[in-house]
Coordinates of C-alpha atoms and ligand atoms in Angstrom, one line a residue:
X1 CA 27.2 54.2 -1.5
X2 CA 28.5 56.0 1.5
X3 CA 32.1 56.9 0.8
X4 CA 34.7 57.0 3.5
X5 CA 38.5 57.2 4.0
X6 CA 40.7 56.3 6.9
X7 CA 42.5 59.2 8.6
X8 CA 45.8 57.3 8.4
X9 CA 45.7 57.8 4.6
X10 CA 46.3 61.6 4.9
X11 CA 49.1 63.9 6.0
X12 CA 48.6 66.7 8.5
X13 CA 47.1 67.2 11.9
X14 CA 43.8 65.5 12.5
X15 CA 41.9 68.7 12.0
X16 CA 43.7 69.3 8.7
X17 CA 43.0 65.7 7.6
X18 CA 39.3 66.1 8.3
X19 CA 39.1 69.4 6.5
X20 CA 40.8 67.9 3.4
X21 CA 38.5 64.8 3.5
X22 CA 35.4 67.0 3.8
X23 CA 36.6 69.3 1.0
X24 CA 36.8 66.2 -1.3
X25 CA 33.1 65.5 -0.3
X26 CA 33.5 62.2 1.6
X27 CA 30.6 61.2 3.8
X28 CA 32.6 59.7 6.6
X29 CA 36.0 58.7 8.1
X30 CA 37.6 55.7 9.7
X31 CA 39.2 57.1 12.7
X32 CA 42.7 55.6 13.1
X33 CA 43.4 55.1 16.8
X34 CA 46.7 56.9 16.9
X35 CA 45.3 60.0 15.3
X36 CA 42.9 60.2 18.2
X37 CA 45.5 59.4 20.9
X38 CA 47.6 62.3 19.6
X39 CA 44.7 64.7 19.1
X40 CA 44.8 67.7 21.5
X41 CA 41.1 67.6 22.2
X42 CA 38.3 65.4 23.7
X43 CA 36.2 62.8 21.9
X44 CA 33.2 65.2 22.1
X45 CA 35.3 68.0 20.5
X46 CA 36.3 65.7 17.7
X47 CA 32.8 64.5 17.2
X48 CA 31.5 68.0 16.8
X49 CA 34.4 69.0 14.5
X50 CA 33.6 66.1 12.3
X51 CA 29.9 66.9 12.4
X52 CA 30.5 70.5 11.5
X53 CA 32.4 69.3 8.5
X54 CA 29.5 67.0 7.5
X55 CA 31.6 63.8 8.3
X56 CA 30.4 60.8 10.1
X57 CA 32.9 58.7 12.2
X58 CA 31.9 55.4 10.7
X59 CA 34.6 53.2 12.1
X60 CA 37.0 53.2 15.1
X61 CA 40.2 51.2 14.3
X62 CA 42.0 49.0 15.0
X63 CA 41.4 47.0 18.2
X64 CA 44.3 44.5 18.3
X65 CA 45.1 41.1 19.8
X66 CA 41.7 40.2 21.2
X67 CA 40.4 36.9 20.0
X68 CA 41.8 33.4 20.6
X69 CA 43.5 34.4 23.9
X70 CA 44.0 32.3 27.1
X71 CA 41.3 33.1 29.7
X72 CA 43.4 35.5 31.9
X73 CA 44.5 37.6 28.9
X74 CA 40.9 37.6 27.6
X75 CA 39.6 39.1 30.8
X76 CA 42.0 42.0 30.5
X77 CA 41.1 42.5 26.8
X78 CA 37.5 42.8 27.7
X79 CA 38.3 45.6 30.2
X80 CA 40.3 47.3 27.4
X81 CA 37.4 46.9 25.0
X82 CA 34.9 48.5 27.5
X83 CA 37.2 51.6 27.7
X84 CA 37.2 51.8 23.9
X85 CA 33.4 51.4 23.8
X86 CA 33.2 54.4 26.2
X87 CA 35.3 56.4 23.8
X88 CA 33.2 55.2 20.7
X89 CA 30.0 56.4 22.4
X90 CA 31.6 59.8 23.0
X91 CA 32.7 59.9 19.4
X92 CA 29.4 58.7 18.0
X93 CA 31.3 55.9 16.2
X94 CA 29.0 52.9 15.8
X95 CA 31.5 50.2 14.6
X96 CA 34.8 48.9 16.0
X97 CA 37.3 47.1 13.8
X98 CA 39.0 44.1 15.5
X99 CA 41.9 42.8 13.4
X100 CA 43.0 39.2 13.7
X101 CA 45.4 38.4 16.5
X102 CA 49.2 38.7 15.9
X103 CA 50.2 38.1 19.6
X104 CA 52.5 35.2 20.5
X105 CA 50.0 34.4 23.3
X106 CA 47.2 33.6 20.8
X107 CA 46.1 30.0 20.4
X108 CA 45.0 28.3 17.2
X109 CA 41.4 27.6 18.2
X110 CA 38.6 29.0 16.0
X111 CA 35.9 27.9 18.5
X112 CA 37.6 29.8 21.3
X113 CA 38.0 32.9 19.0
X114 CA 34.3 32.7 18.1
X115 CA 33.2 32.4 21.7
X116 CA 35.3 35.4 22.8
X117 CA 34.1 37.5 19.9
X118 CA 30.6 36.6 20.9
X119 CA 31.2 37.9 24.4
X120 CA 32.6 41.1 22.9
X121 CA 29.7 41.5 20.5
X122 CA 27.3 41.1 23.4
X123 CA 29.0 43.8 25.4
X124 CA 28.9 46.0 22.3
X125 CA 25.2 45.3 21.8
X126 CA 24.4 46.6 25.3
X127 CA 25.5 50.0 24.0
X128 CA 24.1 49.6 20.5
X129 CA 27.6 49.3 19.1
X130 CA 28.8 46.8 16.6
X131 CA 32.1 44.9 16.0
X132 CA 33.7 44.0 12.7
X133 CA 36.3 41.3 12.5
X134 CA 39.1 41.6 9.8
X135 CA 41.6 39.0 8.8
X136 CA 45.1 40.6 8.6
X137 CA 47.3 39.0 6.0
X138 CA 50.0 38.6 8.8
X139 CA 47.6 37.4 11.5
X140 CA 49.1 34.7 13.6
X141 CA 46.4 32.1 12.7
X142 CA 43.7 34.0 10.9
X143 CA 45.0 35.4 7.6
X144 CA 42.2 35.0 5.1
X145 CA 38.6 36.3 4.9
X146 CA 37.3 32.8 4.7
X147 CA 38.8 32.0 8.1
X148 CA 37.5 35.2 9.6
X149 CA 34.0 34.5 8.2
X150 CA 34.0 31.0 9.7
X151 CA 34.7 32.5 13.1
X152 CA 32.0 35.3 12.6
X153 CA 29.5 32.7 11.6
X154 CA 30.5 30.4 14.5
X155 CA 30.0 33.3 16.9
X156 CA 26.5 33.8 15.6
X157 CA 25.9 37.3 17.1
X158 CA 24.0 40.0 15.2
X159 CA 26.4 42.7 16.5
X160 CA 29.4 40.8 15.1
X161 CA 30.2 41.0 11.3
X162 CA 33.0 40.8 8.9
X163 CA 35.3 43.6 7.7
X164 CA 36.8 43.0 4.3
X165 CA 40.1 44.7 3.1
X166 CA 41.2 44.1 -0.4
X167 CA 44.9 44.4 0.5
X168 CA 44.8 41.4 2.9
X169 CA 43.1 39.2 0.4
X170 CA 44.9 40.2 -2.8
X171 CA 48.4 40.4 -1.2
X172 CA 48.1 36.7 -0.3
X173 CA 46.8 35.9 -3.8
X174 CA 43.6 34.6 -2.1
X175 CA 40.6 34.1 -4.4
X176 CA 37.9 36.8 -3.6
X177 CA 35.2 34.9 -5.5
X178 CA 34.0 33.3 -2.2
X179 CA 32.9 36.7 -0.9
X180 CA 29.9 36.7 -3.1
X181 CA 28.5 33.8 -1.1
X182 CA 28.7 35.6 2.2
X183 CA 25.3 37.3 3.2
X184 CA 25.9 41.0 2.5
X185 CA 24.3 42.1 5.7
X186 CA 27.0 40.2 7.6
X187 CA 29.7 42.3 6.0
X188 CA 29.9 45.4 8.2
X189 CA 32.6 47.4 6.4
X190 CA 34.7 47.4 3.2
X191 CA 38.2 48.8 3.0
X192 CA 39.8 49.1 -0.5
X193 CA 43.5 49.5 -1.1
X194 CA 45.6 48.9 -4.2
X195 CA 49.3 48.3 -4.3
X196 CA 52.1 47.8 -6.8
X197 CA 53.1 44.1 -7.1
X198 CA 56.2 43.8 -5.0
X199 CA 58.0 40.7 -3.8
X200 CA 58.5 41.6 -0.2
X201 CA 57.4 40.9 3.3
X202 CA 53.6 41.4 3.4
X203 CA 53.7 43.5 6.6
X204 CA 56.2 45.9 5.1
X205 CA 54.3 46.0 1.8
X206 CA 51.1 46.8 3.7
X207 CA 52.5 49.5 5.9
X208 CA 54.5 51.4 3.3
X209 CA 53.3 50.8 -0.2
X210 CA 49.5 50.6 -0.4
X211 CA 47.9 53.1 -2.7
X212 CA 44.4 54.1 -4.0
X213 CA 42.4 51.9 -6.4
X214 CA 43.7 52.5 -9.9
X215 CA 47.2 53.5 -8.7
X216 CA 48.5 49.9 -8.2
X217 CA 48.3 46.5 -9.9
X218 CA 45.7 44.5 -7.9
X219 CA 42.4 43.5 -9.6
X220 CA 40.2 45.7 -7.4
X221 CA 37.4 45.7 -9.8
X222 CA 36.8 42.0 -9.4
X223 CA 37.2 42.2 -5.6
X224 CA 34.6 45.0 -5.4
X225 CA 32.3 43.2 -7.7
X226 CA 32.4 40.1 -5.5
X227 CA 31.6 42.2 -2.5
X228 CA 28.6 43.8 -4.2
X229 CA 27.3 40.4 -5.4
X230 CA 27.1 39.4 -1.7
X231 CA 24.4 42.1 -1.3
X232 CA 26.7 44.5 0.6
X233 CA 25.6 48.1 0.1
X234 CA 28.2 50.2 1.9
X235 CA 30.2 52.0 3.1
X236 CA 33.0 52.0 0.5
X237 CA 36.1 53.1 2.3
X238 CA 39.9 53.5 1.7
X239 CA 42.6 52.5 4.2
X240 CA 46.0 53.4 2.7
X241 CA 49.3 53.2 4.5
X242 CA 51.8 54.9 2.2
X243 CA 55.0 56.6 2.9
X244 CA 54.5 59.2 0.2
X245 CA 51.0 60.0 1.2
X246 CA 52.3 60.9 4.7
X247 CA 54.1 63.8 3.1
X248 CA 51.9 64.8 0.2
X249 CA 49.7 67.8 0.6
X250 CA 46.5 66.3 1.9
X251 CA 44.1 68.3 -0.3
X252 CA 45.6 66.5 -3.3
X253 CA 45.6 63.1 -1.5
X254 CA 41.9 63.6 -0.7
X255 CA 41.0 64.4 -4.3
X256 CA 43.0 61.4 -5.5
X257 CA 41.1 59.3 -2.9
X258 CA 37.7 60.4 -4.1
X259 CA 38.7 60.1 -7.7
X260 CA 39.9 56.5 -7.1
X261 CA 36.5 55.5 -5.6
X262 CA 34.5 57.2 -8.4
X263 CA 36.7 55.5 -11.0
X264 CA 36.4 52.1 -9.3
X265 CA 32.6 52.5 -9.0
X266 CA 32.2 53.4 -12.6
X267 CA 34.3 50.5 -13.9
X268 CA 32.3 48.0 -11.8
X269 CA 29.1 49.6 -12.8
X270 CA 30.1 49.1 -16.5
X271 CA 30.8 45.4 -15.8
X272 CA 27.4 44.9 -14.1
X273 CA 25.6 46.7 -16.9
X274 CA 27.4 44.5 -19.5
X275 CA 26.3 41.4 -17.5
X276 CA 22.8 42.7 -17.1
X277 CA 22.6 43.3 -20.9
X278 CA 23.7 39.7 -21.6
X279 CA 27.5 39.8 -22.0
X280 CA 28.7 36.2 -21.6
X281 CA 31.1 37.0 -18.8
X282 CA 30.4 38.1 -15.2
X283 CA 27.4 37.4 -13.0
X284 CA 24.1 36.2 -14.2
X285 CA 21.8 38.8 -15.8
X286 CA 19.2 38.8 -13.0
X287 CA 21.9 39.1 -10.3
X288 CA 23.6 42.0 -12.1
X289 CA 20.2 43.7 -12.5
X290 CA 19.4 43.4 -8.8
X291 CA 22.8 44.6 -7.8
X292 CA 22.5 47.7 -10.0
X293 CA 19.1 48.5 -8.5
X294 CA 20.4 48.0 -4.9
X295 CA 23.5 50.3 -5.0
X296 CA 24.0 53.6 -6.7
X297 CA 27.4 53.4 -8.5
X298 CA 29.0 56.5 -10.0
X299 CA 28.3 56.9 -13.7
X300 CA 30.5 59.5 -15.4
X301 CA 30.6 60.1 -19.2
X302 CA 32.7 57.4 -20.9
X303 CA 36.3 58.2 -21.7
X304 CA 36.3 59.8 -25.1
X305 CA 38.3 58.2 -27.9
X306 CA 41.6 60.0 -28.4
X307 CA 43.1 60.5 -31.8
X308 CA 46.6 61.6 -30.8
X309 CA 48.3 64.7 -29.6
X310 CA 46.9 67.7 -31.4
X311 CA 49.6 70.1 -30.2
X312 CA 52.1 70.9 -27.5
X313 CA 52.5 74.4 -26.2
X314 CA 55.7 75.8 -24.7
X315 CA 55.9 78.7 -22.3
X316 CA 58.7 81.2 -23.1
X317 CA 59.7 84.8 -23.0
X318 CA 60.7 86.7 -26.2
X319 CA 64.3 85.6 -26.1
X320 CA 63.5 81.9 -25.3
X321 CA 60.8 82.0 -28.0
X322 CA 63.3 83.1 -30.6
X323 CA 65.8 80.4 -29.6
X324 CA 63.2 77.7 -29.4
X325 CA 61.8 78.8 -32.7
X326 CA 65.2 78.6 -34.4
X327 CA 65.7 75.1 -32.9
X328 CA 62.3 74.0 -34.2
X329 CA 63.2 75.3 -37.7
X330 CA 66.4 73.2 -37.5
X331 CA 64.1 70.2 -36.8
X332 CA 62.3 70.9 -40.0
X333 CA 59.3 72.6 -38.6
X334 CA 57.5 75.2 -40.7
X335 CA 56.7 78.5 -38.9
X336 CA 53.1 79.0 -39.9
X337 CA 52.3 82.2 -38.3
X338 CA 51.3 84.2 -35.3
X339 CA 48.2 84.0 -33.2
X340 CA 45.5 86.6 -34.1
X341 CA 45.8 88.4 -30.8
X342 CA 48.6 87.0 -28.8
X343 CA 52.4 86.6 -28.9
X344 CA 52.0 83.0 -29.9
X345 CA 53.7 81.2 -32.8
X346 CA 52.6 78.0 -34.5
X347 CA 55.0 75.5 -36.0
X348 CA 54.0 72.4 -38.0
X349 CA 55.5 69.4 -39.6
X350 CA 53.5 66.3 -40.7
X351 CA 50.6 66.2 -38.2
X352 CA 52.7 67.7 -35.4
X353 CA 51.7 71.2 -34.2
X354 CA 54.0 73.0 -31.7
X355 CA 53.0 76.3 -30.2
X356 CA 55.4 78.7 -28.6
X357 CA 53.7 81.2 -26.3
X358 CA 55.5 84.2 -24.9
X359 CA 52.4 86.3 -24.3
X360 CA 52.8 88.6 -21.3
X361 CA 50.6 87.7 -18.3
X362 CA 49.5 84.4 -19.9
X363 CA 49.7 81.2 -17.8
X364 CA 52.3 80.0 -20.3
X365 CA 54.5 83.0 -19.5
X366 CA 53.9 82.6 -15.8
X367 CA 55.1 79.1 -16.1
X368 CA 58.2 80.3 -17.9
X369 CA 58.9 82.9 -15.2
X370 CA 58.9 80.2 -12.5
X371 CA 60.3 77.2 -14.4
X372 CA 62.1 78.3 -17.5
X373 CA 61.1 77.1 -20.9
X374 CA 58.7 74.1 -20.6
X375 CA 55.7 72.5 -22.0
X376 CA 52.8 74.3 -20.3
X377 CA 49.9 72.7 -22.2
X378 CA 49.0 70.0 -24.7
X379 CA 46.1 69.3 -26.9
X380 CA 44.5 65.9 -27.3
X381 CA 42.5 65.3 -30.5
X382 CA 39.1 63.6 -29.9
X383 CA 35.9 63.3 -31.9
X384 CA 34.1 64.6 -28.8
X385 CA 35.9 67.3 -26.8
X386 CA 32.9 68.1 -24.6
X387 CA 32.5 64.5 -23.6
X388 CA 36.2 64.3 -22.8
X389 CA 36.0 67.5 -20.7
X390 CA 32.8 66.4 -19.0
X391 CA 34.4 63.1 -18.0
X392 CA 37.3 65.0 -16.6
X393 CA 35.1 67.3 -14.6
X394 CA 33.0 64.3 -13.3
X395 CA 36.3 62.8 -12.1
X396 CA 37.2 65.9 -10.3
X397 CA 39.6 67.7 -12.7
X398 CA 39.4 71.4 -12.6
X399 CA 38.3 73.1 -15.8
X400 CA 40.6 75.7 -17.4
X401 CA 39.0 78.7 -19.1
X402 CA 41.4 80.7 -21.3
X403 CA 40.6 84.2 -22.4
X404 CA 39.4 84.1 -26.0
X405 CA 39.0 86.8 -28.7
X406 CA 36.2 86.9 -31.3
X407 CA 36.3 84.1 -33.9
X408 CA 38.9 82.1 -31.9
X409 CA 38.6 78.4 -31.2
X410 CA 36.9 77.5 -28.0
X411 CA 38.6 74.4 -26.8
X412 CA 37.4 72.8 -23.5
X413 CA 40.4 72.4 -21.2
X414 CA 41.3 70.9 -17.9
X415 CA 44.1 71.2 -15.4
X416 CA 46.4 68.1 -15.1
X417 CA 48.3 67.4 -11.9
X418 CA 51.0 70.0 -11.4
X419 CA 49.2 72.6 -13.5
X420 CA 49.8 71.5 -17.1
X421 CA 46.7 72.4 -19.1
X422 CA 45.1 69.7 -21.3
X423 CA 43.0 71.0 -24.2
X424 CA 40.5 68.7 -26.1
X425 CA 40.6 69.5 -29.8
X426 CA 38.1 68.3 -32.3
X427 CA 39.8 65.7 -34.5
X428 CA 37.6 66.5 -37.5
X429 CA 39.8 68.6 -39.8
X430 CA 43.0 67.1 -38.4
X431 CA 42.8 69.0 -35.1
X432 CA 44.2 72.0 -36.9
X433 CA 44.8 75.2 -35.1
X434 CA 45.0 77.3 -38.3
X435 CA 41.8 79.2 -37.6
X436 CA 43.5 81.1 -34.7
X437 CA 46.7 81.9 -36.6
X438 CA 47.6 84.3 -39.5
X439 CA 50.6 84.0 -41.7
X440 CA 53.3 86.6 -40.8
X441 CA 55.5 88.2 -43.3
X442 CA 58.7 86.1 -43.6
X443 CA 57.0 83.0 -42.3
X444 CA 57.9 79.9 -44.2
X445 CA 60.6 77.3 -44.5
X446 CA 64.2 78.2 -43.8
X447 CA 65.1 74.6 -43.6
X448 CA 63.6 71.6 -45.3
X449 CA 61.1 69.2 -43.7
X450 CA 62.8 66.3 -41.9
X451 CA 60.1 63.7 -42.3
X452 CA 58.7 64.0 -38.8
X453 CA 55.0 63.1 -38.8
X454 CA 53.6 62.5 -35.3
X455 CA 54.2 63.0 -31.6
X456 CA 55.0 59.4 -30.7
X457 CA 55.0 60.1 -26.9
X458 CA 55.8 62.6 -24.3
X459 CA 57.8 61.7 -21.2
X460 CA 57.2 63.5 -17.9
X461 CA 59.8 63.7 -15.1
X462 CA 57.9 63.7 -11.9
X463 CA 58.6 64.2 -8.2
X464 CA 58.0 60.9 -6.3
X465 CA 54.8 62.1 -4.7
X466 CA 53.3 63.0 -8.1
X467 CA 53.6 59.5 -9.6
X468 CA 50.5 57.9 -8.1
X469 CA 48.5 61.1 -8.8
X470 CA 49.5 61.1 -12.5
X471 CA 48.9 57.3 -12.8
X472 CA 45.3 57.7 -11.6
X473 CA 44.8 60.9 -13.7
X474 CA 46.0 59.1 -16.8
X475 CA 43.9 56.0 -16.2
X476 CA 40.7 57.5 -14.8
X477 CA 40.4 60.9 -16.5
X478 CA 42.1 60.2 -19.9
X479 CA 41.2 56.5 -20.2
X480 CA 44.8 55.4 -20.7
X481 CA 46.0 51.8 -20.0
X482 CA 49.1 51.1 -18.0
X483 CA 52.0 49.3 -19.6
X484 CA 55.1 47.9 -18.0
X485 CA 57.0 49.6 -15.2
X486 CA 60.8 49.4 -15.1
X487 CA 63.7 50.6 -13.0
X488 CA 66.5 52.2 -15.1
X489 CA 70.1 53.1 -14.1
X490 CA 71.1 56.7 -14.5
X491 CA 74.8 57.4 -13.6
X492 CA 73.6 59.0 -10.4
X493 CA 70.7 56.9 -9.3
X494 CA 67.6 54.8 -10.3
X495 CA 64.7 56.0 -12.4
X496 CA 61.3 54.3 -12.3
X497 CA 59.6 54.5 -15.6
X498 CA 56.0 53.5 -16.6
X499 CA 54.3 53.8 -19.9
X500 CA 50.6 54.7 -20.4
X501 CA 48.7 54.6 -23.7
X502 CA 45.2 54.8 -25.1
X503 CA 43.8 51.5 -26.5
X504 CA 44.4 52.7 -30.0
X505 CA 48.0 53.6 -29.1
X506 CA 47.8 57.1 -30.6
X507 CA 48.4 58.8 -27.3
X508 CA 51.4 57.7 -25.2
X509 CA 52.7 59.1 -22.0
X510 CA 55.8 58.0 -20.1
X511 CA 56.0 58.8 -16.4
X512 CA 59.6 58.9 -15.0
X513 CA 60.4 59.3 -11.3
X514 CA 63.9 59.6 -9.9
X515 CA 64.5 57.5 -6.8
X516 CA 67.6 59.5 -6.2
X517 CA 68.1 63.3 -5.8
X518 CA 71.2 63.4 -8.0
X519 CA 69.9 62.2 -11.4
X520 CA 69.2 64.6 -14.3
X521 CA 65.5 63.7 -13.9
X522 CA 65.6 64.8 -10.3
X523 CA 67.4 68.0 -11.1
X524 CA 64.9 68.8 -13.8
X525 CA 62.0 68.0 -11.5
X526 CA 63.4 70.3 -8.8
X527 CA 63.7 73.1 -11.3
X528 CA 59.9 73.0 -11.7
X529 CA 59.3 73.8 -8.0
X530 CA 55.8 73.2 -6.7
X531 CA 54.6 71.8 -10.0
X532 CA 56.4 68.6 -9.1
X533 CA 57.7 67.9 -12.6
X534 CA 56.8 68.4 -16.2
X535 CA 57.5 67.2 -19.7
X536 CA 61.1 66.0 -19.9
X537 CA 61.2 64.8 -23.5
X538 CA 59.1 64.8 -26.6
X539 CA 59.4 61.9 -29.0
X540 CA 58.7 62.7 -32.6
X541 CA 57.8 59.9 -35.0
X542 CA 59.3 59.3 -38.4
X543 CA 58.9 56.4 -40.9
X544 CA 62.5 56.5 -41.9
X545 CA 64.8 57.4 -39.1
X546 CA 68.0 57.1 -41.2
X547 CA 66.7 59.8 -43.7
X548 CA 65.4 62.0 -40.9
X549 CA 68.6 61.8 -38.9
X550 CA 70.7 62.7 -41.9
X551 CA 68.5 65.7 -42.7
X552 CA 68.5 66.9 -39.0
X553 CA 72.3 66.7 -38.8
X554 CA 72.6 68.7 -42.1
X555 CA 70.2 71.2 -40.5
X556 CA 72.6 71.5 -37.5
X557 CA 70.7 69.6 -34.9
X558 CA 73.1 68.1 -32.3
X559 CA 72.5 64.6 -30.9
X560 CA 73.7 62.9 -27.8
X561 CA 76.7 60.8 -28.9
X562 CA 76.4 57.1 -28.1
X563 CA 79.4 55.0 -27.1
X564 CA 81.0 52.7 -29.7
X565 CA 80.8 50.0 -27.0
X566 CA 77.0 50.1 -27.2
X567 CA 77.1 49.1 -30.9
X568 CA 79.6 46.3 -30.3
X569 CA 77.3 45.0 -27.6
X570 CA 74.3 45.3 -30.0
X571 CA 76.2 43.2 -32.5
X572 CA 76.9 40.6 -29.9
X573 CA 73.4 40.5 -28.5
X574 CA 71.3 40.6 -31.7
X575 CA 71.6 39.2 -35.2
X576 CA 71.2 42.6 -36.8
X577 CA 74.0 42.6 -39.4
X578 CA 77.2 44.6 -39.2
X579 CA 76.1 47.1 -41.9
X580 CA 72.9 48.1 -40.3
X581 CA 74.5 48.5 -36.9
X582 CA 77.3 50.6 -38.3
X583 CA 74.7 52.8 -40.0
X584 CA 73.0 53.3 -36.6
X585 CA 76.3 54.0 -35.0
X586 CA 77.1 56.7 -37.6
X587 CA 73.9 58.5 -36.7
X588 CA 73.8 57.7 -32.9
X589 CA 70.6 55.7 -33.3
X590 CA 69.7 53.3 -30.5
X591 CA 67.8 50.0 -31.1
X592 CA 65.3 47.8 -29.3
X593 CA 63.1 44.9 -30.4
X594 CA 60.2 43.0 -29.1
X595 CA 58.4 39.9 -30.5
X596 CA 57.8 41.0 -34.1
X597 CA 58.5 44.7 -33.3
X598 CA 61.3 47.2 -33.7
X599 CA 62.1 50.5 -32.1
X600 CA 64.9 52.8 -33.4
X601 CA 65.5 56.1 -31.7
X602 CA 67.9 58.9 -31.1
X603 CA 68.2 61.8 -28.6
X604 CA 68.9 65.4 -29.4
X605 CA 70.8 67.6 -26.9
X606 CA 68.6 69.3 -24.4
X607 CA 67.1 72.7 -24.8
X608 CA 68.1 75.1 -22.0
X609 CA 68.7 72.0 -19.9
X610 CA 65.0 71.6 -19.5
X611 CA 63.7 69.1 -22.2
X612 CA 64.9 67.3 -25.2
X613 CA 63.5 65.8 -28.4
X614 CA 63.7 62.1 -29.2
X615 CA 63.4 60.9 -32.8
X616 CA 61.5 57.6 -33.0
X617 CA 60.8 55.0 -35.7
X618 CA 58.4 52.4 -34.3
X619 CA 57.0 49.3 -35.9
X620 CA 54.7 46.8 -34.1
X621 CA 56.5 47.7 -30.9
X622 CA 54.6 48.8 -27.8
X623 CA 57.2 50.2 -25.4
X624 CA 59.7 53.0 -25.2
X625 CA 63.2 51.6 -25.7
X626 CA 63.8 51.7 -21.9
X627 CA 66.6 49.2 -22.3
X628 CA 68.5 52.0 -24.0
X629 CA 67.7 54.7 -21.4
X630 CA 70.9 54.0 -19.4
X631 CA 73.0 54.5 -22.6
X632 CA 71.2 57.8 -23.1
X633 CA 71.5 59.0 -19.5
X634 CA 75.2 58.1 -19.4
X635 CA 75.8 59.8 -22.7
X636 CA 73.9 62.9 -21.6
X637 CA 76.1 63.2 -18.5
X638 CA 79.4 62.5 -20.3
X639 CA 78.3 65.0 -23.0
X640 CA 77.4 67.7 -20.5
X641 CA 80.7 67.1 -18.6
X642 CA 82.7 67.3 -21.9
X643 CA 81.1 70.6 -23.0
X644 CA 81.3 72.3 -19.6
Ligands
MG1 MG1 42.2 47.1 7.0
MG2 MG1 61.2 58.2 -24.9

């Protein structure tokens, strides 16, 4: 399918937008009228600029308040349309988008609208142009695609067709299944937009909060499937009005845009293949087969199964490496040894491997130099590292090649948003890094094991403009599923928090975004500069949090003290028993429960004000104790104030 994106979706000047769109290998653009009006060049200059970049101008949009008008206003609108047709000829744009009328002058008369659109289509036909009619969710009388289709059908002109936009249908909770019955050749253009589910005025929602497919919460796969079942074969375009995208570097936005289409195509392709092969849901086998033959949908390698975090790697200098190493030993980690050829140390406890890298001129060290100590890379265990890396490449992640000595592990790696490196580690053999490390003299336990067994989750603090990028990366590249999204109160502002996990729940990521500049999350994010955030906390899993916490305290680990009032409230809210609650209180353990599940957790004091460890005991519980995050954030602030 021909892939396109609207210029309104990108930041920058029109030239910069086109360059970013071309670099992401789109075939075409939708030219948003205001972008042209404010362009310091002629239509012919824009046409040749686009052509030089290999981009078609597939759609000129929008043409407003045209149909269903009283006769005198209609005459003026026709003159206006002729001027725009002149412009489209100069641009080489074959299709004009007419969106449903929002004018107070409009009348509720579908026959009048059809007749007027027929006249417009006839004028367009004289110049070999076409007109597509789109129902705006906030149109005065025409809000739904079914109404727009009735008018298009009533007009009965071959140069008039329908434009579909997923936002307008799904924001009204309209059923897209009727689209499949529309003849595909009468659909002239398809615009896809996702959005978070928000209870707000639909116009405000549409103008400020749309995002790319896979970044929001609409069922875009079903919408796209219905459009394909109609017989439609393209273009597939994106029209995204989003406040963040207007300020995000447009190269990243363009890559996100293309990734979102590739991901959407691949998901719908899978559904069609299942239907073709006889799965009992979806369209009939013959229909699915015909559809797959008619359109070429992107087909990347499947997301590889993930078997947990294989390791986390911290960037440091020598001094920070010593301090962090001492802290890890307090946490009960065993210092296993040094890398064969680099200033890198491996620590292990249970199946957790932590790597501290202070090698001069390494990416890890470069990250330390700009951001202080931080997680610069992590490994994901998978039975098929090459498949995982090949999927990532297919979905536009850059590969990362690290220099490697003889006999060292070759792990395929990719670059995550913001520059964190993700390695794929073979899960056979427990994803062990031992081969690259040799025991050093003096390595070994200085403190006893604390019963920590797994990396339960890692939480990233992100700049606002990184959230949608990470959401799509997690879902499309890593194959994670999105859990619930919450807003949490920090003492200095709100934090939006969303969980992502693989289907087996062995890899969990939490994405935190501060909606205020003053929260701890915001301060940590701003310390990461252009990376736009990084790992904020690392949750380590234990089967017995009481035993683990006692051991860690004996080892000298300091935890964030939780208010006594929290435990009184816990007793009042839940039937937990006084003894158990007082045991939690003695160890600063927080508590949450779900139907049948429990989550006990505690937070250590931060390391160098950059990241902190959380201790977690999870049973049949699928979230992250977000209800307790305000207690933690208040305690961290009060603790920091007390100790400064
Ligand atoms: Mg639209
Ligand atoms: Mg957590």
